[in-house]
Short mmCIF file of C-alpha atoms and ligand atoms in Angstrom, two decimals:
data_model
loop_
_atom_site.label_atom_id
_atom_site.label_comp_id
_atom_site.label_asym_id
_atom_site.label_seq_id
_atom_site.Cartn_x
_atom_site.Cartn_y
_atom_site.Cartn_z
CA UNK A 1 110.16 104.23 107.55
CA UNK A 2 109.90 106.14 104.56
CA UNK A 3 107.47 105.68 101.78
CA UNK A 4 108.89 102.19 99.93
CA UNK A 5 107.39 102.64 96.46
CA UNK A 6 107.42 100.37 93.14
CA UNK A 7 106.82 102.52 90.28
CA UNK A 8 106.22 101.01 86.45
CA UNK A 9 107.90 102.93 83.41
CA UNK A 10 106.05 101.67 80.52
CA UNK A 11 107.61 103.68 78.04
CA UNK A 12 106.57 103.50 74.86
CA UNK A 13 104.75 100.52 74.71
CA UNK A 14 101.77 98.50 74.95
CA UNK A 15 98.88 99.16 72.39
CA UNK A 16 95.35 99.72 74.05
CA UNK A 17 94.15 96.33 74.61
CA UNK A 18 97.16 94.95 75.97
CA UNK A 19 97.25 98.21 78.71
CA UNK A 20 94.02 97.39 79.51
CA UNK A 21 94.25 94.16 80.43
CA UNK A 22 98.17 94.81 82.72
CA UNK A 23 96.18 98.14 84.05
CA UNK A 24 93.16 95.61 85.13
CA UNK A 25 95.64 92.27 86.14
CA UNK A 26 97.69 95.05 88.42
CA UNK A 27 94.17 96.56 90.00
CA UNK A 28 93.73 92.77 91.13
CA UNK A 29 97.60 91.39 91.93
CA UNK A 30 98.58 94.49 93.65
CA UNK A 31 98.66 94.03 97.17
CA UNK A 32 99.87 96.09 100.56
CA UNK A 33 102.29 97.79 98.24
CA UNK A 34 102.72 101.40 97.14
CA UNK A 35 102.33 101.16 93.44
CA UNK A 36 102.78 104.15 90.87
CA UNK A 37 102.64 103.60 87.08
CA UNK A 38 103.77 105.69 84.19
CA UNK A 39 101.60 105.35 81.25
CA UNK A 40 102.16 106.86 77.68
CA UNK A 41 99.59 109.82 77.13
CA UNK A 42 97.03 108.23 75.44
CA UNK A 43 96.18 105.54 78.60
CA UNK A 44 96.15 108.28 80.98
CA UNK A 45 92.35 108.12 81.11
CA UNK A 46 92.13 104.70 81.32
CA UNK A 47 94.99 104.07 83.70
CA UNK A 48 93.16 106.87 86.09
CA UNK A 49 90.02 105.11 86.06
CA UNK A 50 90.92 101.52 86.68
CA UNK A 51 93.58 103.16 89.71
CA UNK A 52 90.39 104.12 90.88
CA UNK A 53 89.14 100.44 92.42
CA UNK A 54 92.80 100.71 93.69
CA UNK A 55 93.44 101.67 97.21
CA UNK A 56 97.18 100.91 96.05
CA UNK A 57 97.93 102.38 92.68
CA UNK A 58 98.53 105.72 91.33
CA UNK A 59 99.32 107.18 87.64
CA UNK A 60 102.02 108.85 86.49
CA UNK A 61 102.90 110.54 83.33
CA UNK A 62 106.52 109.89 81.19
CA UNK A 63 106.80 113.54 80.85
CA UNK A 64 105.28 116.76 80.61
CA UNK A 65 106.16 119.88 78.79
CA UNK A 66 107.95 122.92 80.88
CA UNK A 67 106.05 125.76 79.62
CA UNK A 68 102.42 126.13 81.12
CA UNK A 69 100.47 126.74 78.10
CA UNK A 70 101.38 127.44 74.33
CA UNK A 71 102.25 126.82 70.57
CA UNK A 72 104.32 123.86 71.41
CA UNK A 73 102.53 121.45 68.90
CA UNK A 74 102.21 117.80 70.05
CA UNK A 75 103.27 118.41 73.51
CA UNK A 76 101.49 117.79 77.15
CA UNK A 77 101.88 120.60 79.82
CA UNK A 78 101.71 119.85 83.57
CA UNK A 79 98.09 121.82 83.71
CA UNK A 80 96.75 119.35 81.56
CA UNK A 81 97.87 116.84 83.41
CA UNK A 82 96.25 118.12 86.62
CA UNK A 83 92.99 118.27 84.97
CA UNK A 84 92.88 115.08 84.56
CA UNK A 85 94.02 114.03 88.06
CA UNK A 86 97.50 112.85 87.12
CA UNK A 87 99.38 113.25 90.55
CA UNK A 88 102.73 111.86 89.39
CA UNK A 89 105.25 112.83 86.29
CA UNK A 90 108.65 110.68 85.44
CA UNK A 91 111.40 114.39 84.79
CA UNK A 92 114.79 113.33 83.47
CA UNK A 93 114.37 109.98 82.59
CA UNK A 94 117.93 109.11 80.44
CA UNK A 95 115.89 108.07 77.44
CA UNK A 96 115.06 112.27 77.37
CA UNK A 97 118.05 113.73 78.23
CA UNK A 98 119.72 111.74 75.61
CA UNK A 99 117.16 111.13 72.44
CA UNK A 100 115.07 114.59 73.44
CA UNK A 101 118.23 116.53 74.87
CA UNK A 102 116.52 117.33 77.84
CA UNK A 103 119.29 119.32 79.96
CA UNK A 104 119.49 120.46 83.32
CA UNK A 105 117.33 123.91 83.18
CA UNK A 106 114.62 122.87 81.42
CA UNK A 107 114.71 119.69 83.96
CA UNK A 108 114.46 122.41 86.83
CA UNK A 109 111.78 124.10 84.63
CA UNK A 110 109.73 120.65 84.79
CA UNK A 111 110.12 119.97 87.98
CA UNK A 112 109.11 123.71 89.28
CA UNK A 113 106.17 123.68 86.86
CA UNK A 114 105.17 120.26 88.36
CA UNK A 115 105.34 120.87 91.71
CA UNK A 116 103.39 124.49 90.71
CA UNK A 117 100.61 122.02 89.72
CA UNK A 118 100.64 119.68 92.40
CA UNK A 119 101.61 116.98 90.34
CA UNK A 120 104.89 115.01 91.97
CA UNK A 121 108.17 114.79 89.98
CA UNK A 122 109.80 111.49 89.93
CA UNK A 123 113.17 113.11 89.19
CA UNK A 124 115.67 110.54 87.30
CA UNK A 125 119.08 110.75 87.62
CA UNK A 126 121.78 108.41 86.86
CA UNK A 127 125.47 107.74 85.12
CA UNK A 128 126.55 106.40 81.39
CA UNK A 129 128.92 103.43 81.24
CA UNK A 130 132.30 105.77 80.14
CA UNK A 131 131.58 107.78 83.25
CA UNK A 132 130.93 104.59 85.93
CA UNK A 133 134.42 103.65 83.88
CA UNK A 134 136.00 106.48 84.65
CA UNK A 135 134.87 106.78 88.39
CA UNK A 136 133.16 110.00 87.86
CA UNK A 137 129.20 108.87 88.41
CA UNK A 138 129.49 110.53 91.95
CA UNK A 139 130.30 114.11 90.62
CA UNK A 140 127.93 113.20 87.82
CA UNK A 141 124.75 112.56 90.25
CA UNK A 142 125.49 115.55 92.21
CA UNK A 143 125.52 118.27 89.03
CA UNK A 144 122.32 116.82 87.74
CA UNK A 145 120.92 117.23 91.31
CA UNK A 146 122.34 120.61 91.56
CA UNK A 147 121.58 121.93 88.66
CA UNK A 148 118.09 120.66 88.64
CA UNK A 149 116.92 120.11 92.06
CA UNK A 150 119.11 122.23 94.34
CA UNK A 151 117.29 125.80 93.51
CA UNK A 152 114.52 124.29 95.89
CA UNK A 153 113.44 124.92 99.35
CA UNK A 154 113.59 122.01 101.72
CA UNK A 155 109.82 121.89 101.76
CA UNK A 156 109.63 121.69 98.36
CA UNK A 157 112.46 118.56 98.06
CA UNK A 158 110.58 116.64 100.14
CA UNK A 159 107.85 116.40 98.46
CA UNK A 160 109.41 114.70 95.37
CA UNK A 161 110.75 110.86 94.58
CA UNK A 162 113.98 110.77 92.80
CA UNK A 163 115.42 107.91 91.10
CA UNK A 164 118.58 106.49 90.94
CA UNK A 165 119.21 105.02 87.06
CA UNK A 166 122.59 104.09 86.20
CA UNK A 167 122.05 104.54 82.14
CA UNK A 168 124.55 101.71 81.52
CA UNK A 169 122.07 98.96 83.63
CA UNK A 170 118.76 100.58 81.63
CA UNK A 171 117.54 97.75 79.15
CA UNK A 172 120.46 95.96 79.52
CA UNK A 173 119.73 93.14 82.11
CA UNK A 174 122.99 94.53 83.85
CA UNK A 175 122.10 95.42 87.50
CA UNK A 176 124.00 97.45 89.48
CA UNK A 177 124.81 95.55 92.45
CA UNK A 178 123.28 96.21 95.45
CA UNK A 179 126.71 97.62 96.65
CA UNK A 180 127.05 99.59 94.02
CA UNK A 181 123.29 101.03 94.21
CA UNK A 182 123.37 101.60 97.54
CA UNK A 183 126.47 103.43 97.71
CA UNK A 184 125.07 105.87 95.53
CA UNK A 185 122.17 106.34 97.21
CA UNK A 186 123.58 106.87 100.09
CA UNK A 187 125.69 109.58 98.20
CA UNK A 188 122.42 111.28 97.20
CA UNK A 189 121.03 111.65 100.57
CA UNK A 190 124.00 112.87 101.84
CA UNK A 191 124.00 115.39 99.33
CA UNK A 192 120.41 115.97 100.12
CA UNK A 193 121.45 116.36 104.10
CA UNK A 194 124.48 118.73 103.33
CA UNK A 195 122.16 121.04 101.34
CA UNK A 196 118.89 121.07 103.09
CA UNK A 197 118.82 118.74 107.02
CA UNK A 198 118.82 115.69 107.27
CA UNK A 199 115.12 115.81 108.01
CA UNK A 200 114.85 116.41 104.13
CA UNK A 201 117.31 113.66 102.96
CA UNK A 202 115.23 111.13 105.37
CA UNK A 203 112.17 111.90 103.83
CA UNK A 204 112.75 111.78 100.17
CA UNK A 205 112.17 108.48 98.44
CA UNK A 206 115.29 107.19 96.47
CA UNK A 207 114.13 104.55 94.00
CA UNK A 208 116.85 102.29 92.06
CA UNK A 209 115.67 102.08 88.35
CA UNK A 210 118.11 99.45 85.76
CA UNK A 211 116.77 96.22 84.67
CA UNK A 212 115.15 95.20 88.12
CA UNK A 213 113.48 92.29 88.13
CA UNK A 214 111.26 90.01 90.45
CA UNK A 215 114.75 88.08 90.73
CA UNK A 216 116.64 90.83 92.31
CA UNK A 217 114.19 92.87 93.72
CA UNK A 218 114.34 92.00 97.36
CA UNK A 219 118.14 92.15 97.37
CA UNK A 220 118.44 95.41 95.75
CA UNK A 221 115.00 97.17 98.21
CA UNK A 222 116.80 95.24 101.21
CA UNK A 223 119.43 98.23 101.41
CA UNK A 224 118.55 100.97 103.76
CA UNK A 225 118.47 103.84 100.77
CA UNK A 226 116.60 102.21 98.51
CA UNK A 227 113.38 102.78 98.86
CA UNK A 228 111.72 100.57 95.97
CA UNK A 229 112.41 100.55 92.46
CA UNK A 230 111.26 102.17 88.61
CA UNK A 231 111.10 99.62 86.33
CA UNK A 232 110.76 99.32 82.74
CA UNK A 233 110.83 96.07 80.51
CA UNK A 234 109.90 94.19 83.59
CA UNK A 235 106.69 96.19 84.25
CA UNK A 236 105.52 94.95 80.96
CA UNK A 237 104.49 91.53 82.43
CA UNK A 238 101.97 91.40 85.45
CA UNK A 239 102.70 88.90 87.40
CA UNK A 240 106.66 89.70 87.40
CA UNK A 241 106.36 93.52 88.06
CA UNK A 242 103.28 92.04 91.26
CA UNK A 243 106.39 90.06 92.57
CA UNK A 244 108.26 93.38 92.54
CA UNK A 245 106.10 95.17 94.15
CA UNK A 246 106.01 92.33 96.87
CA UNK A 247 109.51 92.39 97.23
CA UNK A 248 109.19 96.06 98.72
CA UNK A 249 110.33 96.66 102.57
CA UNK A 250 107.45 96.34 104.86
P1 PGA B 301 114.55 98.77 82.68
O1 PGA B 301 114.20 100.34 82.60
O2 PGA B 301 113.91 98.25 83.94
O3 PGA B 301 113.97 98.17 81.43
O4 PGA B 301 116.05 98.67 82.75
C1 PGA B 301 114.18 101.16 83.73
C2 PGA B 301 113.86 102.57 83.34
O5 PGA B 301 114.32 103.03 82.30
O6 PGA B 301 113.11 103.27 84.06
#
């Protein structure tokens, strides 16, 4: 079976105390499950050291920068975060393509400049409500993959985790039914297959990310393509985003 993950998108959130204290309740709840959380910047450090009495959690970033080095003032590269052991980084999330107008090349920039630093891209994709209204989030899915992901080689696609976020069920509390979530995941890996094999699309993890919580969890990770979830507000409490994790496939 392929890697069943449940990743944590705290966004901006959390001051230090409080990430302390979730980083330190999640070292001790988090059990038999593949656990990856993305912490702003500034908790990196911490994050990485408490992950360390963790045989289950790793850190992510939110985002890096896609230039390597540079006068790019208040802005983290992917070198930086390999120096400090980061070995995951959310690219695409919604919340940058829409408030940061993050669009497809510099996506495929941060993903190449990732993967050029062994860190692994958890590449977001996902609809907005006028085009799951007008029927469209099919096409939509495949030009962000193309145009982002597609310039790959097959060795190089299976090493990253993409996400499936339908913008319209981010924040929200409206889930996209485990129909609905599945069909498109199944859509991406076929995608995937058509491209590259189907040894490729089998091996990449396809997370579901809009308002998942411990209450639909199991129904949404009990569909063959997904393979876990990214979560946001819900990762915010402990003991709800430990249920998540528990509701992975085993
Ligand atoms: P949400 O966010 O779980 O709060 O809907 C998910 C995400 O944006 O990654």
């Amino acid at each position: 079976m392929r890697k069943q993950i449940a990743a944590a998108n705290w966004k901006m959130n959390l001051k230090k105390d409080e990430a302390q204290s979730l980083m330190q309740a999640l070292v001790q709840g988090v059990k038999d499950a593949t656990v990856i959380v993305a912490v702003p910047f500034p908790y990196l450090n911490m994050a990485l050291e408490a992950s360390a009495q963790s045989a289950h959690i790793s850190v992510s970033a939110q985002n890096c920068h896609h230039k390597e080095s540079g006068a790019y003032t208040g802005e983290v590269s992917a070198p930086m975060l390999q120096s400090l052991g980061v070995q995951y980084c959310l690219v695409g999330h919604s919340e940058r393509r829409e408030y940061f107008s993050e669009h497809h090349q510099m996506l495929a920039h941060k993903v190449d400049i990732c993967l050029a630093h062994d860190i692994t891209p958890i590449f977001c994709c996902g609809e907005p409500l006028s085009v799951r209204e007008a029927a469209a989030q099919a096409h939509h899915v495949e030009q962000q993959l193309r145009e982002s992901l597609f310039h790959l080689s097959g060795e190089q696609l299976s090493k990253i985790i993409l996400a499936y976020e339908p913008v319209w069920a981010i924040g929200t509390g409206k889930t996209a039914t485990e129909v609905e979530a599945q069909d498109m995941h199944h859509h991406i890996r076929s995608l995937i297959a058509n491209q590259y094999s189907a040894g490729v699309a089998d091996a990449v993890p396809i997370l579901y990310g809009g308002s998942v919580k411990a209450s639909n969890a199991k129904t949404l990770f009990s569909q063959p393509d997904v393979d876990g979830g990214l979560v946001g507000g819900a990762s915010l409490v402990a003991d709800e985003f430990i249920a998540i994790a528990q509701a992975l496939k085993k």
